Each structure stands twice: as structure tokens, then as C-alpha cells.
GROMACS .gro file of C-alpha atoms in nm:
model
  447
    1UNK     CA    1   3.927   4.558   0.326
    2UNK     CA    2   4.200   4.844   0.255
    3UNK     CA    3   4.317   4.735  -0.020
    4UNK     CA    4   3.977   4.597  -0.180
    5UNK     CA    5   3.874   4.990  -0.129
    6UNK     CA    6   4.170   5.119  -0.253
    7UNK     CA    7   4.140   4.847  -0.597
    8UNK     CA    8   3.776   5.017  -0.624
    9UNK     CA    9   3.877   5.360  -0.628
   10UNK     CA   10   4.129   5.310  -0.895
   11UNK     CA   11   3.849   5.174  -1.112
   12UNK     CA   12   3.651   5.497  -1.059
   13UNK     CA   13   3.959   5.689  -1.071
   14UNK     CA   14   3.946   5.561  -1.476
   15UNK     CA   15   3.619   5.674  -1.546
   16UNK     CA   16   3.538   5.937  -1.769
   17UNK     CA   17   3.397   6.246  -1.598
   18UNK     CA   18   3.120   6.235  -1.855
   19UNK     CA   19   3.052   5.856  -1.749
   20UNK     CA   20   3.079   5.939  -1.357
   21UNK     CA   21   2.859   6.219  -1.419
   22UNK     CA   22   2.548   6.048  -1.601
   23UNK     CA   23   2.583   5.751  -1.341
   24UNK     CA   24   2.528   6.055  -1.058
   25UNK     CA   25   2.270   6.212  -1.252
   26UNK     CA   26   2.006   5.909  -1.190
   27UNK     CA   27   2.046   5.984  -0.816
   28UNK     CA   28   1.765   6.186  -0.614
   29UNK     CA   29   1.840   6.515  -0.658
   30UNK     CA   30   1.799   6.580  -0.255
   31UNK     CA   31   2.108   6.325  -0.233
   32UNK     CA   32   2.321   6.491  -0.455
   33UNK     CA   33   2.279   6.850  -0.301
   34UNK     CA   34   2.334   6.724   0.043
   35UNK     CA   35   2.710   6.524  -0.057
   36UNK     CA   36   2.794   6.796  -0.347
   37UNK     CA   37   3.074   6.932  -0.097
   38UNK     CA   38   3.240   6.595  -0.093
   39UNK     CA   39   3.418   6.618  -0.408
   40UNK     CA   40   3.466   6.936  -0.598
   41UNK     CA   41   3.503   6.738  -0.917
   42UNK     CA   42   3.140   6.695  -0.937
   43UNK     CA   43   2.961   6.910  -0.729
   44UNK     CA   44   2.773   7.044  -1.037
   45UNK     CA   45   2.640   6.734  -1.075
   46UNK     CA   46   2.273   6.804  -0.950
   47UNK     CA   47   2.243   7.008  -1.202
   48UNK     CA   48   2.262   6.712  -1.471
   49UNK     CA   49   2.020   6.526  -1.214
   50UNK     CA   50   1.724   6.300  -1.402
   51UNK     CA   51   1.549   6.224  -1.065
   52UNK     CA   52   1.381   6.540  -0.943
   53UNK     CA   53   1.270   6.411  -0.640
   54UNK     CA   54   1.131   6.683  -0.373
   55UNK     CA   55   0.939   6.491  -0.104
   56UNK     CA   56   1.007   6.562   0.241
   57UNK     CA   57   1.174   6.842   0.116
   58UNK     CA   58   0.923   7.060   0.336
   59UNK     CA   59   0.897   6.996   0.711
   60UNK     CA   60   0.966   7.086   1.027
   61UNK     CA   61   1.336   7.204   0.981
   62UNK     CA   62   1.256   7.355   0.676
   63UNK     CA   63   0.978   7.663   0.602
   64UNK     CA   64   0.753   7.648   0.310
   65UNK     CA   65   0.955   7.944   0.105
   66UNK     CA   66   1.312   7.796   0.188
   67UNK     CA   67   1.162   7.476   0.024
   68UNK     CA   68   1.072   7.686  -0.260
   69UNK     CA   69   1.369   7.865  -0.299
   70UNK     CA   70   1.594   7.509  -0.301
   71UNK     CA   71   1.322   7.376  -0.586
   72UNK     CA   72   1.350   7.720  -0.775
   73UNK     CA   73   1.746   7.753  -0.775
   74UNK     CA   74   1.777   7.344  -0.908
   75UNK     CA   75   1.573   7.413  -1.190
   76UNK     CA   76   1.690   7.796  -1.272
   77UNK     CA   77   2.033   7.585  -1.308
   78UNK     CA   78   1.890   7.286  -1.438
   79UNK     CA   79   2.148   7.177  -1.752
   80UNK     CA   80   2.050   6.823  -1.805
   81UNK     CA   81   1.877   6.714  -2.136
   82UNK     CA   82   1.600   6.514  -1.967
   83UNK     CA   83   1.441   6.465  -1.679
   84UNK     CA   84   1.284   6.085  -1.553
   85UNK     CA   85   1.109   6.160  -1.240
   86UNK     CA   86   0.972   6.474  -1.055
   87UNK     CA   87   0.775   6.448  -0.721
   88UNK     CA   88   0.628   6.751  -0.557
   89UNK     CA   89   0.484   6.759  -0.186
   90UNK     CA   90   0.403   7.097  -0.032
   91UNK     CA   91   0.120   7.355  -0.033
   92UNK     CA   92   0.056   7.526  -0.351
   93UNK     CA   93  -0.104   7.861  -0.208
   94UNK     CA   94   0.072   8.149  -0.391
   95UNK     CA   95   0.323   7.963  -0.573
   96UNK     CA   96   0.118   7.827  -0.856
   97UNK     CA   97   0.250   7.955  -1.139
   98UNK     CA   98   0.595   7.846  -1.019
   99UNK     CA   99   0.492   7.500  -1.012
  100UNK     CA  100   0.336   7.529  -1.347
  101UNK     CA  101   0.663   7.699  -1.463
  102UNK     CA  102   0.852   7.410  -1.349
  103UNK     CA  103   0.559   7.124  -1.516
  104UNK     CA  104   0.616   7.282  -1.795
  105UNK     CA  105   0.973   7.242  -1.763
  106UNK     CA  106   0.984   6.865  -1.693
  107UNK     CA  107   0.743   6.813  -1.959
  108UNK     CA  108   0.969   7.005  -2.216
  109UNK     CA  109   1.304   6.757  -2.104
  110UNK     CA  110   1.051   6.407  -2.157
  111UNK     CA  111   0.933   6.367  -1.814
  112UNK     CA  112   0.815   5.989  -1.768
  113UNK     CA  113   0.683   6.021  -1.425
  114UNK     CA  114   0.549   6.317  -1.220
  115UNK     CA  115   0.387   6.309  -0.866
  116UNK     CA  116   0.221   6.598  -0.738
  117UNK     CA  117   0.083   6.597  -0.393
  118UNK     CA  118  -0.106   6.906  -0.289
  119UNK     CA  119  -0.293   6.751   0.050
  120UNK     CA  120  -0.127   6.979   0.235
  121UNK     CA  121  -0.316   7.250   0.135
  122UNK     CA  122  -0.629   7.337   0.249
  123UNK     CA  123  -0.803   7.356  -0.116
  124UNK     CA  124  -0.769   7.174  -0.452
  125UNK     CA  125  -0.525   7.365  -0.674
  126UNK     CA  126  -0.761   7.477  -0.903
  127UNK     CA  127  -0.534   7.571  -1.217
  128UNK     CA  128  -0.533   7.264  -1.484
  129UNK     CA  129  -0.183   7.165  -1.572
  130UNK     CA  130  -0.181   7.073  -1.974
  131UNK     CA  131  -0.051   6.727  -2.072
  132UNK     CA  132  -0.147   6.732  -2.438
  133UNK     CA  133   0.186   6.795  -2.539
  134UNK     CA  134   0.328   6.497  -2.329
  135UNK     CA  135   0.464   6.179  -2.481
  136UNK     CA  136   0.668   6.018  -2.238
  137UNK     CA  137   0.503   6.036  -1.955
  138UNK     CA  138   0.370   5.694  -1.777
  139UNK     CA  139   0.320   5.750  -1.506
  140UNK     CA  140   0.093   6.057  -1.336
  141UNK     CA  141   0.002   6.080  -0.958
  142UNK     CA  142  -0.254   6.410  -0.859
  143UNK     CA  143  -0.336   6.481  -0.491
  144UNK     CA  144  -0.534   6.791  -0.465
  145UNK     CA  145  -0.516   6.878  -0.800
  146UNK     CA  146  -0.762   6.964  -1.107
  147UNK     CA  147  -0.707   6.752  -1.395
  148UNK     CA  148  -0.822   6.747  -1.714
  149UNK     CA  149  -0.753   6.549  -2.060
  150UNK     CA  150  -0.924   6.632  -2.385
  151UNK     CA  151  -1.084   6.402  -2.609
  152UNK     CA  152  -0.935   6.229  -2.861
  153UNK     CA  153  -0.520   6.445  -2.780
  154UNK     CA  154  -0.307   6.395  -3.111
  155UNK     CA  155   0.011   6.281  -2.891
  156UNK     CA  156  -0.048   6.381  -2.531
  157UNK     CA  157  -0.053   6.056  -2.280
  158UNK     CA  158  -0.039   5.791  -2.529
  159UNK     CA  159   0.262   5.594  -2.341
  160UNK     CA  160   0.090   5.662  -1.988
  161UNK     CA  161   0.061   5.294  -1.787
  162UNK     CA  162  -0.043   5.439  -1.421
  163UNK     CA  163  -0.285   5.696  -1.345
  164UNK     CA  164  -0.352   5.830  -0.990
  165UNK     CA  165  -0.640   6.066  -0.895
  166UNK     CA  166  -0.668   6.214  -0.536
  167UNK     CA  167  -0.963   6.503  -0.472
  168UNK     CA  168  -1.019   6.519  -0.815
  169UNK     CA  169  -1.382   6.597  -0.978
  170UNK     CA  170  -1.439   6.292  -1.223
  171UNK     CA  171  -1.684   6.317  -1.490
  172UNK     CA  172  -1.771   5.990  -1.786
  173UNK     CA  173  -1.647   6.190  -2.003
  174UNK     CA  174  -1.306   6.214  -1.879
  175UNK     CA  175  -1.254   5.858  -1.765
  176UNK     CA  176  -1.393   5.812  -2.145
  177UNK     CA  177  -1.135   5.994  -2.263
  178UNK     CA  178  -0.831   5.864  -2.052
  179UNK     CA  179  -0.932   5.518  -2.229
  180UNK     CA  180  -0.941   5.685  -2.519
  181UNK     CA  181  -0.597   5.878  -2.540
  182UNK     CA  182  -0.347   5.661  -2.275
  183UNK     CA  183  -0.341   5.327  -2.480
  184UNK     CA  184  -0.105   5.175  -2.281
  185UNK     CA  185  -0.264   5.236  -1.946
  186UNK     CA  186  -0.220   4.950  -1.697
  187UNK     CA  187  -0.322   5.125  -1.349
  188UNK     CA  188  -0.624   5.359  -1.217
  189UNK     CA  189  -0.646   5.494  -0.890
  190UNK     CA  190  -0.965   5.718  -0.778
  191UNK     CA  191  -0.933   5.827  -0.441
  192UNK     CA  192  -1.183   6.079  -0.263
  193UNK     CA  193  -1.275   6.212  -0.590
  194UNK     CA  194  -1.599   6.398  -0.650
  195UNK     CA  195  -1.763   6.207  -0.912
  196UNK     CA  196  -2.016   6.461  -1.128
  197UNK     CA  197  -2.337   6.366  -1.290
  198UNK     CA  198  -2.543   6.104  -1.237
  199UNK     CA  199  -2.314   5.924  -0.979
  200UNK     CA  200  -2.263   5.651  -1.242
  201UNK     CA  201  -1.895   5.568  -1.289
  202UNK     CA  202  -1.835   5.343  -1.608
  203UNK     CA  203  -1.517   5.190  -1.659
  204UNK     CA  204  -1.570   5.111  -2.043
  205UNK     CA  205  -1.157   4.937  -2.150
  206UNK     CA  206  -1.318   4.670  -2.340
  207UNK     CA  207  -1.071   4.722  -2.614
  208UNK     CA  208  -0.800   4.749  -2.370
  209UNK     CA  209  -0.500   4.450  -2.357
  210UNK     CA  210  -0.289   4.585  -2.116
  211UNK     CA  211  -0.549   4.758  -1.808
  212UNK     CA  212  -0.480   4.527  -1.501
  213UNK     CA  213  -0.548   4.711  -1.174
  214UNK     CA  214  -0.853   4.952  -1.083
  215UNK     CA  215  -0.937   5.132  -0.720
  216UNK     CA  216  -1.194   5.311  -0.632
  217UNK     CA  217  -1.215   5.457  -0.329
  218UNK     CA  218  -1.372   5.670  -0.079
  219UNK     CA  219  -1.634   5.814  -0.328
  220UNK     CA  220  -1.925   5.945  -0.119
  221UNK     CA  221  -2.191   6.028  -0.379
  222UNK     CA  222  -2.098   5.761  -0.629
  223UNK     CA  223  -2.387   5.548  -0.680
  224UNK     CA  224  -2.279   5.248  -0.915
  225UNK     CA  225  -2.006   5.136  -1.105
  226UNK     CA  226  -2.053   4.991  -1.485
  227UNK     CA  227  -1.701   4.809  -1.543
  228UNK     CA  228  -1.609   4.645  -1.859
  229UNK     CA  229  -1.275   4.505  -1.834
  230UNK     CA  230  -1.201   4.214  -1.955
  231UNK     CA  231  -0.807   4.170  -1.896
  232UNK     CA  232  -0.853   4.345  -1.538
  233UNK     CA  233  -0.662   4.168  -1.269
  234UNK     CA  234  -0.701   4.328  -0.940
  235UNK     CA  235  -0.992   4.545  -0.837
  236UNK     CA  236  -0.992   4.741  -0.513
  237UNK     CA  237  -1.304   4.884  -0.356
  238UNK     CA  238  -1.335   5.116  -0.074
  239UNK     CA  239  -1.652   5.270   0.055
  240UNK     CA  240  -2.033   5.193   0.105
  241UNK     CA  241  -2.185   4.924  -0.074
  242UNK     CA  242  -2.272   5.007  -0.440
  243UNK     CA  243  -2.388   4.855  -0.706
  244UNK     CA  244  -2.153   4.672  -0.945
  245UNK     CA  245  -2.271   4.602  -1.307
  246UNK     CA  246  -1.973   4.394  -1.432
  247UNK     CA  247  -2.025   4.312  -1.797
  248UNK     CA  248  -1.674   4.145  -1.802
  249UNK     CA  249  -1.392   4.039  -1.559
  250UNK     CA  250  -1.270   3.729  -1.694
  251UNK     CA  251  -0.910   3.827  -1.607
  252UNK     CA  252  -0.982   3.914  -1.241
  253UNK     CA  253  -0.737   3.696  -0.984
  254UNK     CA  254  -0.776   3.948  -0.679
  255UNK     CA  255  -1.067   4.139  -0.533
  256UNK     CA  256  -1.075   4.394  -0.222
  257UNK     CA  257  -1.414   4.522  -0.087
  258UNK     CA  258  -1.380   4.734   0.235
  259UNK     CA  259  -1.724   4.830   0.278
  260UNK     CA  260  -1.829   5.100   0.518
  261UNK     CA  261  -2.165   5.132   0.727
  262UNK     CA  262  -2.404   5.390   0.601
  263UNK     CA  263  -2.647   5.566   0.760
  264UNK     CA  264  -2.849   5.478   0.501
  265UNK     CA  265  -2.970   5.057   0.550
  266UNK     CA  266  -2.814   4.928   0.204
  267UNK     CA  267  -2.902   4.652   0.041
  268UNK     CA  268  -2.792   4.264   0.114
  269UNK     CA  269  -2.833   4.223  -0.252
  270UNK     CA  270  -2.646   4.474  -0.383
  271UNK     CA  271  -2.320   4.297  -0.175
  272UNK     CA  272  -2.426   3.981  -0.272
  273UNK     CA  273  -2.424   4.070  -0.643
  274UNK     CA  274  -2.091   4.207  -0.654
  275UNK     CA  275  -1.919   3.921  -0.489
  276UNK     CA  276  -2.131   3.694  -0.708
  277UNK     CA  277  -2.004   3.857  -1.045
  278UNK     CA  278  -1.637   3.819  -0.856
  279UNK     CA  279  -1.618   3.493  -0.721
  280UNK     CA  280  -1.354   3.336  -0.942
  281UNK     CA  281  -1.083   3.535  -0.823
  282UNK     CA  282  -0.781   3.356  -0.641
  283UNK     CA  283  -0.753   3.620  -0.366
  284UNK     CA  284  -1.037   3.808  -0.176
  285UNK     CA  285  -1.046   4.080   0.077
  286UNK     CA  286  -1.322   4.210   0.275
  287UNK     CA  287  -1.491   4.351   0.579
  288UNK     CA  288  -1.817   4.124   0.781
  289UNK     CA  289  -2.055   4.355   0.598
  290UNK     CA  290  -2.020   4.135   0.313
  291UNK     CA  291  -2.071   3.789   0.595
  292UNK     CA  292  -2.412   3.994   0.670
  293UNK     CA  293  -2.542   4.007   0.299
  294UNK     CA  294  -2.473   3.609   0.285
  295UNK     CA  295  -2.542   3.450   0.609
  296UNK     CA  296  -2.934   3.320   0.662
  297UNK     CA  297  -3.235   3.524   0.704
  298UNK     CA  298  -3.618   3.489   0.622
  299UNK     CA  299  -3.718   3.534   0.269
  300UNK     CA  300  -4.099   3.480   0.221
  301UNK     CA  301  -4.121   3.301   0.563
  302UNK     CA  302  -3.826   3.084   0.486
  303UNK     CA  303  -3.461   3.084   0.609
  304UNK     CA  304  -3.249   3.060   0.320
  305UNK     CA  305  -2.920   3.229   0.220
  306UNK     CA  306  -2.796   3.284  -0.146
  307UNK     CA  307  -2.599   3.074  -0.327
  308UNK     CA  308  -2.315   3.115  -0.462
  309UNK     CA  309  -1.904   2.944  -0.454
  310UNK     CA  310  -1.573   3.056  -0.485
  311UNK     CA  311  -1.431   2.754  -0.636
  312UNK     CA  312  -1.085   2.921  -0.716
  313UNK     CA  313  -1.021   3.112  -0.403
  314UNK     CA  314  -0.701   3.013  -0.257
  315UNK     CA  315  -0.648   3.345  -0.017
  316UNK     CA  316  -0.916   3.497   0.217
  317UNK     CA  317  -0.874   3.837   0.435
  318UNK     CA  318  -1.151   3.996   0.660
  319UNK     CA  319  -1.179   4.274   0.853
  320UNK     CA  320  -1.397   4.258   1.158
  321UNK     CA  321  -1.553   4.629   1.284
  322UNK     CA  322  -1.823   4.683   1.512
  323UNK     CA  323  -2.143   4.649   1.508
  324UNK     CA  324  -2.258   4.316   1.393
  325UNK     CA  325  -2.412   4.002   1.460
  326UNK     CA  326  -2.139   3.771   1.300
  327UNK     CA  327  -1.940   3.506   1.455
  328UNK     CA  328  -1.777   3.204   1.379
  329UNK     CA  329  -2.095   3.032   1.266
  330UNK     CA  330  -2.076   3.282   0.933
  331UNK     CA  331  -1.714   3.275   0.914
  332UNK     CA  332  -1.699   2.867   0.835
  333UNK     CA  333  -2.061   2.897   0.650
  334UNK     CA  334  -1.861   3.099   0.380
  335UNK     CA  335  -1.541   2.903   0.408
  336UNK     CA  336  -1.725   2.577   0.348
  337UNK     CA  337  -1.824   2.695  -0.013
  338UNK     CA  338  -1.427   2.764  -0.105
  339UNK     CA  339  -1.314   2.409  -0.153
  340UNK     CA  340  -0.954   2.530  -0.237
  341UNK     CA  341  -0.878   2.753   0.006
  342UNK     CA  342  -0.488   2.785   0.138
  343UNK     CA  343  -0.489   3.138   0.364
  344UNK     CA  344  -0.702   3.242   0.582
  345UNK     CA  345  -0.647   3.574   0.787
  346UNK     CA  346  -0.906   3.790   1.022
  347UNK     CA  347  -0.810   4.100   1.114
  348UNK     CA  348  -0.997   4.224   1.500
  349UNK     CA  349  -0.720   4.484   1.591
  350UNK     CA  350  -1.035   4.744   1.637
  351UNK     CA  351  -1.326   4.468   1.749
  352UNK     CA  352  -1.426   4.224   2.046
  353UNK     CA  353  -1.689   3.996   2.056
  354UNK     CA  354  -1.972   4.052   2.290
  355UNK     CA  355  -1.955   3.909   2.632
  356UNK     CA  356  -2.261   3.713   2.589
  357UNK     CA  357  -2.341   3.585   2.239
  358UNK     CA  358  -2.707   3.400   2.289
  359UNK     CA  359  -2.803   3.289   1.926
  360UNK     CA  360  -2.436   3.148   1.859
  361UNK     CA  361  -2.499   2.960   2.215
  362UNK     CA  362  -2.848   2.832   2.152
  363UNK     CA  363  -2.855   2.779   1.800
  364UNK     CA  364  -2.500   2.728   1.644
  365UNK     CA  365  -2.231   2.602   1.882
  366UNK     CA  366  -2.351   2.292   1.881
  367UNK     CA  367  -2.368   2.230   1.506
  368UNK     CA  368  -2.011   2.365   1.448
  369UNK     CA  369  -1.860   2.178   1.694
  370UNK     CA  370  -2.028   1.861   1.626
  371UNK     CA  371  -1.732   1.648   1.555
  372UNK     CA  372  -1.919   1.374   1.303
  373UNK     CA  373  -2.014   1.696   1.087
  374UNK     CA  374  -1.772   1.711   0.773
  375UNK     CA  375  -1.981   1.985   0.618
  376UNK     CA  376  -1.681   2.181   0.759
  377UNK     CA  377  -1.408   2.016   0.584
  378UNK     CA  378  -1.114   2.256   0.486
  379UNK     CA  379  -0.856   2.030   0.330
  380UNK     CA  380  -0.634   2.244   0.148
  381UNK     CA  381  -0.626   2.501   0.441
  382UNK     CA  382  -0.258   2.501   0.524
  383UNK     CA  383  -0.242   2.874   0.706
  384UNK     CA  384  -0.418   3.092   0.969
  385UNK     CA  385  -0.375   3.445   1.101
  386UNK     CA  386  -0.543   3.599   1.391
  387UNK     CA  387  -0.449   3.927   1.348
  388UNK     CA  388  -0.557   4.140   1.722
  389UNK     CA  389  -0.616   3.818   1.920
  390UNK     CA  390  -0.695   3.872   2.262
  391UNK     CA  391  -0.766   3.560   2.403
  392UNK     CA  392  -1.155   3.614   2.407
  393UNK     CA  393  -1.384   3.260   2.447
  394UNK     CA  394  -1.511   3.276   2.104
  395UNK     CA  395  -1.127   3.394   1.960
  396UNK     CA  396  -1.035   3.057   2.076
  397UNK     CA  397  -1.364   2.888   1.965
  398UNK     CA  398  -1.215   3.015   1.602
  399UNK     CA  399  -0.888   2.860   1.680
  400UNK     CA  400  -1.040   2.570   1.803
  401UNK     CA  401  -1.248   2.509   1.483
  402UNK     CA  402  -0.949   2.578   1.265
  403UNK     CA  403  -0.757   2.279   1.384
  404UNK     CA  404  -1.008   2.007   1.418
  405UNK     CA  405  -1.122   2.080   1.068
  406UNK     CA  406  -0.833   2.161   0.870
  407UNK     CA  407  -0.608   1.844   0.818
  408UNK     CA  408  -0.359   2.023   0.624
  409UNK     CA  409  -0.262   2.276   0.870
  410UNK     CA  410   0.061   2.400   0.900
  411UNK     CA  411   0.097   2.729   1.067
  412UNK     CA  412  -0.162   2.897   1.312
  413UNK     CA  413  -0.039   3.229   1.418
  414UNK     CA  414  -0.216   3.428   1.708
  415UNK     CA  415  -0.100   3.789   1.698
  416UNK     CA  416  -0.165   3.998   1.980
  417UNK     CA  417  -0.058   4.370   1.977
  418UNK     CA  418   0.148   4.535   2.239
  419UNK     CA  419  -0.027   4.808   2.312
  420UNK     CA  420  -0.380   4.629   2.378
  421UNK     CA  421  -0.247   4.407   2.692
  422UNK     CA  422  -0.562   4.634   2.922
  423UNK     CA  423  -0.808   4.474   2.663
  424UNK     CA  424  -0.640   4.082   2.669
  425UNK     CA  425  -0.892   3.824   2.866
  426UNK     CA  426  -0.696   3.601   3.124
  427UNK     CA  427  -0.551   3.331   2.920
  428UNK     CA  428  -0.811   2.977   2.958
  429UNK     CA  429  -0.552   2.799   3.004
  430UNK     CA  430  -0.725   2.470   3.017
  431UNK     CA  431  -0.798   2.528   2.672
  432UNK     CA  432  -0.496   2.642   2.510
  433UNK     CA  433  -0.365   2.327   2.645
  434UNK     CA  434  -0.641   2.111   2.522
  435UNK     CA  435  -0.637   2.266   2.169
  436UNK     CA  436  -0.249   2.285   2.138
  437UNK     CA  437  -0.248   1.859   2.224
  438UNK     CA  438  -0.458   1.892   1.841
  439UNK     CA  439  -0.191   2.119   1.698
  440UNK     CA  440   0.145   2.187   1.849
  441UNK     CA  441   0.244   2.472   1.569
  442UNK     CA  442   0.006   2.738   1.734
  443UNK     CA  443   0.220   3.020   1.841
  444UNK     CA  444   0.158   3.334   1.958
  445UNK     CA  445   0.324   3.659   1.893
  446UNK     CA  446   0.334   4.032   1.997
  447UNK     CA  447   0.332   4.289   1.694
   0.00000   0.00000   0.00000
């Protein structure tokens, strides 16, 4: 080991200061401060650094103006040509126009990506930063902070592939104009933005070849969503249900809907629309709200529920949260309509079934577990995930159903967290026995 050490640091020992140097300068800055007293042949290297990198930089060991002061000496000294990557976390009270000093630094040296997170303040930082002049930047990450892009820039943005807004106000205009100007874009994040007007977000990249992944989330007053994408991949939804107007998604593979409970009753049909204009993606997430919109009800005197099929869905994720009326009767009513289905994971970390669950008793117990009923068929089902299993009577009526109706089965895991042994049922052991003599690969872990 000695002497395969000693080999290596002749090798270095050959390098040109120059060469040593710009392989140092790609390091976090924050890295390079910290082991400058090492060696005094390069402990001016931070100052060369490309990767600006100030996270963490302000916590518990370290005040607000000491992190300052670090950020303000490295780029007072700054002697590099260009700079790759700057990332900014702290509170921007009274030190704005530093941090637009140093923007406008990073932006002068070719920045390519810049993070800015401002969530530790207490108010959006209200002063726009200017980008117009920007073209090498791709990717742009705003928490707390006012953006704001011109029409139609003559340079500014044109290489940008990911955009990420955080507590931003959004206007058509704007998202009309990041379409416009970034070309290139492949990414959009809204988060907890305030979106102005009419509370009509439209996501017009119809001419775009290279947009791939959108999210949208946490948007309280946002009333629709008009998206025309048509080489979109992955679309990520967070909030109440909305309605979707999809003009075209051809591309999509992977959907997310984490609906929240309103105050407000909203509309089956609005849920059901969205998931109808999605359902030839490969991979779907999503919360029971969206088992509610589909399962039967009375329409005009008559139980029906829509129609609809995910013939291409090969991966399926749901969150169960409290209240609702679901149970394992919806759960296979939606599964038998996705003939190609591989995964299948439910997630009840923060729900239990009630105690006593009449109408799944009386009405459908007896058809699911009906043993000459194939209407329940999964045959490409290979895995399962319980994910908060707690060894409730209808958890293992799930588990139960799983492995007399999916031939293919290969692994059924049962996770039960640690820290929720006060809420776990005494085990039926009976039945763990009786369903394990089906399937021997159910195991059970503690995460």
C-alpha cells in the first residue's frame, strides 16, 4: 500500500502547477478553503475555483454576517476566468445588493448553473435579478425570489435546459415567454407560486423537441391547467384537483397526481378526466382521491363507474390518507383494467383502516374473494410493496388477494416502520401461516 502511495505521488509530483491547479479548481469551493493549509503550493487555489458552492455555509456554528463575510472575501479575490456553478442558501434581508453584486459577477465569468434559495427569509426578495445578458446558463433554481424574463431577449437564456420556480408570482405571459426565449429547455418546476390572472396556467411548448419534465405544485388559487406538450415525458402534480385540458401528451411515460382534500367538494369528473387524457403512461402515482372519482356510484338511478384502461401501465404507486371510504374492493377494481401491470406499491405510513368496515363486509368480500372469479387476474404482476403495514385484518385481506391472483409473483414485501410498533395489531397468526403456504417469498421488514 506504501509503495502504491508513494508511485501515486510521484505522478502528481510531475504535474504542472497550472494542470494541478485547474483539476482543484472544479472542486466546491467550501472544500478547498477548509484543506488550503495542507499544502502551501496551492492554497490560492480557491481563488481559481469554478464551483461556487455556498450551501450549508450558514448554520448553527456559523452567524448570518460571518457567512457573508466568507462569500464576500472569495469573490473580492475571485481570479478565475469562469465560473460553472454558484449556489446560495441564506436570508437575503439587508444584503441584497451584495448578492446582486455577486449575480452579476457569475453571470459576467459564463455561469451555467445558479441556485438561489431565499426560504429562509421571511419575505420574497423582491429585487429582480437580470438574465438578459446570460448565455450560458442552463440551469436556474429560485426559492423566494422575484423573477422575471422579457419577451422575445436577443441572447439571454437561450441554452437554459432546467428551470426551477419556488414563491414566485407566475403570470401567461411569462411562462409564454420562457418558451419563447430558453429553446433548449428540458425541465419546469412551479412550486408554491402565486399564479396571477385568471388562475389559468397554459403550458403552450408545442414547438418544443426537447421539454420532457413539468411540476406543478402546491398552487392554491390555480384553477386549470391548458398543457400542450407533445414530447413531455413526466408530469408531476401536487395539489387539489384541477382541471386538466391536455391538447397533447403523446410522449408522456410517467404521471404523479398527489391530490389534496379541499374544503371545497370537487368534482369526480374533473379527476376522472385528467387520468383519462393520461392513461397511456408506463408509470402512475397517486393518492385514493383519484380511487373515489372512479369507483361506483349512482348516476341517474344507476350504479355505474366510468370507463376507462391503462393498457400500458407497468408501475402503480398510491398513497392512502384519511378520510375515505376505499378499500381493497377499489384497489383491484382499478388494477383489473391494467392488464400489464409489473409494480404495485401502497403507501399507509399515515392511515389505518376502520375497525369495522360494513359495506366491504356485506357487499364486497365475498365477490373478491370468490376463488372461481378471474375478473381479478393480474398475470404480469411480479412485485408488491406494503409500505406502513401494520398487520390490520383488511392489510392482510390485501396481501391475501395479491397472492391468490397474481401467478407471476415474485416478491411481496410488508414494511412496517419502527417507530409505529404502539399502532401494530397482534399478528393473526393463523393467517400469515395460511397465506404464506400460497407464497413463501412474503417477508417482512422494519424501515
Amino acid at each position: 500500500m506504501s509503495e502504491a502511495s508513494n508511485k501515486q505521488m510521484k505522478l502528481i509530483k510531475r504535474l504542472s502547477d497550472e494542470l494541478v491547479e485547474c483539476i482543484l479548481s472544479f472542486l466546491p469551493v467550501q472544500s478547498t478553503l477548509q484543506h488550503r493549509v495542507l499544502s502551501k503550493r496551492y492554497r490560492d487555489t480557491w481563488k481559481l475555483s469554478r464551483d461556487l458552492d455556498f450551501s450549508g455555509i450558514y448554520s448553527v456554528r456559523r452567524s448570518q454576517s460571518e457567512a457573508v463575510r466568507i462569500i464576500e472575501d472569495v469573490f473580492n479575490q475571485h481570479q478565475g476566468p469562469e465560473i460553472d456553478r454558484f449556489v446560495l442558501s441564506l436570508d437575503h434581508t439587508g444584503v441584497e445588493d451584495k448578492i446582486l453584486s455577486w449575480v452579476d459577477t457569475c453571470l459576467r465569468k459564463n455561469i451555467k448553473e445558479l441556485v438561489l434559495d431565499f426560504s429562509s427569509s421571511k419575505k420574497v426578495m423582491e429585487i429582480p435579478l437580470n438574465f438578459s445578458s446570460s448565455e450560458t446558463l442552463t440551469v436556474l433554481k429560485l426559492q423566494w425570489c422575484r423573477f422575471e424574463i422579457p419577451n422575445n431577449l436577443p441572447k439571454g437564456l437561450r441554452l437554459l435546459k432546467t428551470l426551477s420556480l419556488m414563491r414566485t408570482e407566475v403570470t401567461n405571459e411569462m411562462i409564454d415567454s420562457i418558451f419563447n426565449n430558453c429553446i433548449h429547455l428540458e425541465s419546469l418546476e412551479l412550486v408554491k407560486c402565486q399564479m396571477s390572472g385568471n388562475g389559468i396556467l397554459t403550458i403552450n411548448a408545442h414547438d418544443h423537441k426537447k421539454f420532457k419534465s413539468l411540476v406543478v405544485s402546491c398552487m392554491p388559487n390555480l384553477l386549470s391547467i391548458f398543457l400542450d406538450a407533445p414530447t413531455l415525458e413526466c408530469y408531476k402534480y401536487d395539489g387539489y384537483a384541477r382541471t386538466i385540458n391536455v391538447l397533447n401528451v403523446n410522449a408522456l411515460e410517467e404521471a404523479e397526481f398527489h391530490y389534496r382534500r379541499s374544503k371545497r367538494r370537487h368534482s369526480s369528473d374533473t379527476v376522472v378526466d385528467s387520468m383519462l387524457a393520461c392513461s397511456a403512461v408506463h408509470a402512475l402515482t397517486t393518492t385514493n382521491i383519484l380511487l373515489e372519482a372512479i369507483t361506483y356510484r349512482y348516476l341517474k338511478g344507476k350504479l355505474e363507474k366510468p370507463l376507462f384502461k391503462f393498457e400500458n401501465l407497468r408501475e402503480f404507486k398510491i398513497f392512502f390518507k384519511a378520510p375515505t371510504f376505499c378499500t381493497l374492493f377499489d384497489i383491484a377494481e382499478f388494477l383489473k383494467e391494467c392488464p400489464k401491470l409489473e409494480q404495485f406499491i401502497i403507501d399507509i405510513q399515515n392511515f389505518t383502516f376502520e375497525p369495522q368496515m360494513y359495506f366491504w363486509e356485506i357487499h364486497h368480500k365475498a365477490q373478491i374473494q370468490n376463488t372461481s372469479n378471474n375478473n381479478y387476474l393480474l398475470k404480469c404482476l411480479t412485485d408488491v410493496k406494503i409500505i406502513g403495514y401494520k398487520g390490520h385484518w383488511h392489510e392482510l385481506d390485501i396481501v391475501e388477494f395479491f397472492v391468490k391472483n397474481a401467478p407471476s409473483l415474485k416478491r411481496l414485501e410488508l414494511q412496517m416502520p419502527k417507530n409505529a410498533k404502539n399502532d401494530a395489531h397482534t399478528p393473526d397468526v393463523a393467517r400469515i401461516k395460511l397465506i404464506k403456504t400460497i407464497f413463501s417469498g412474503v417477508k417482512v421488514t422494519e424501515v
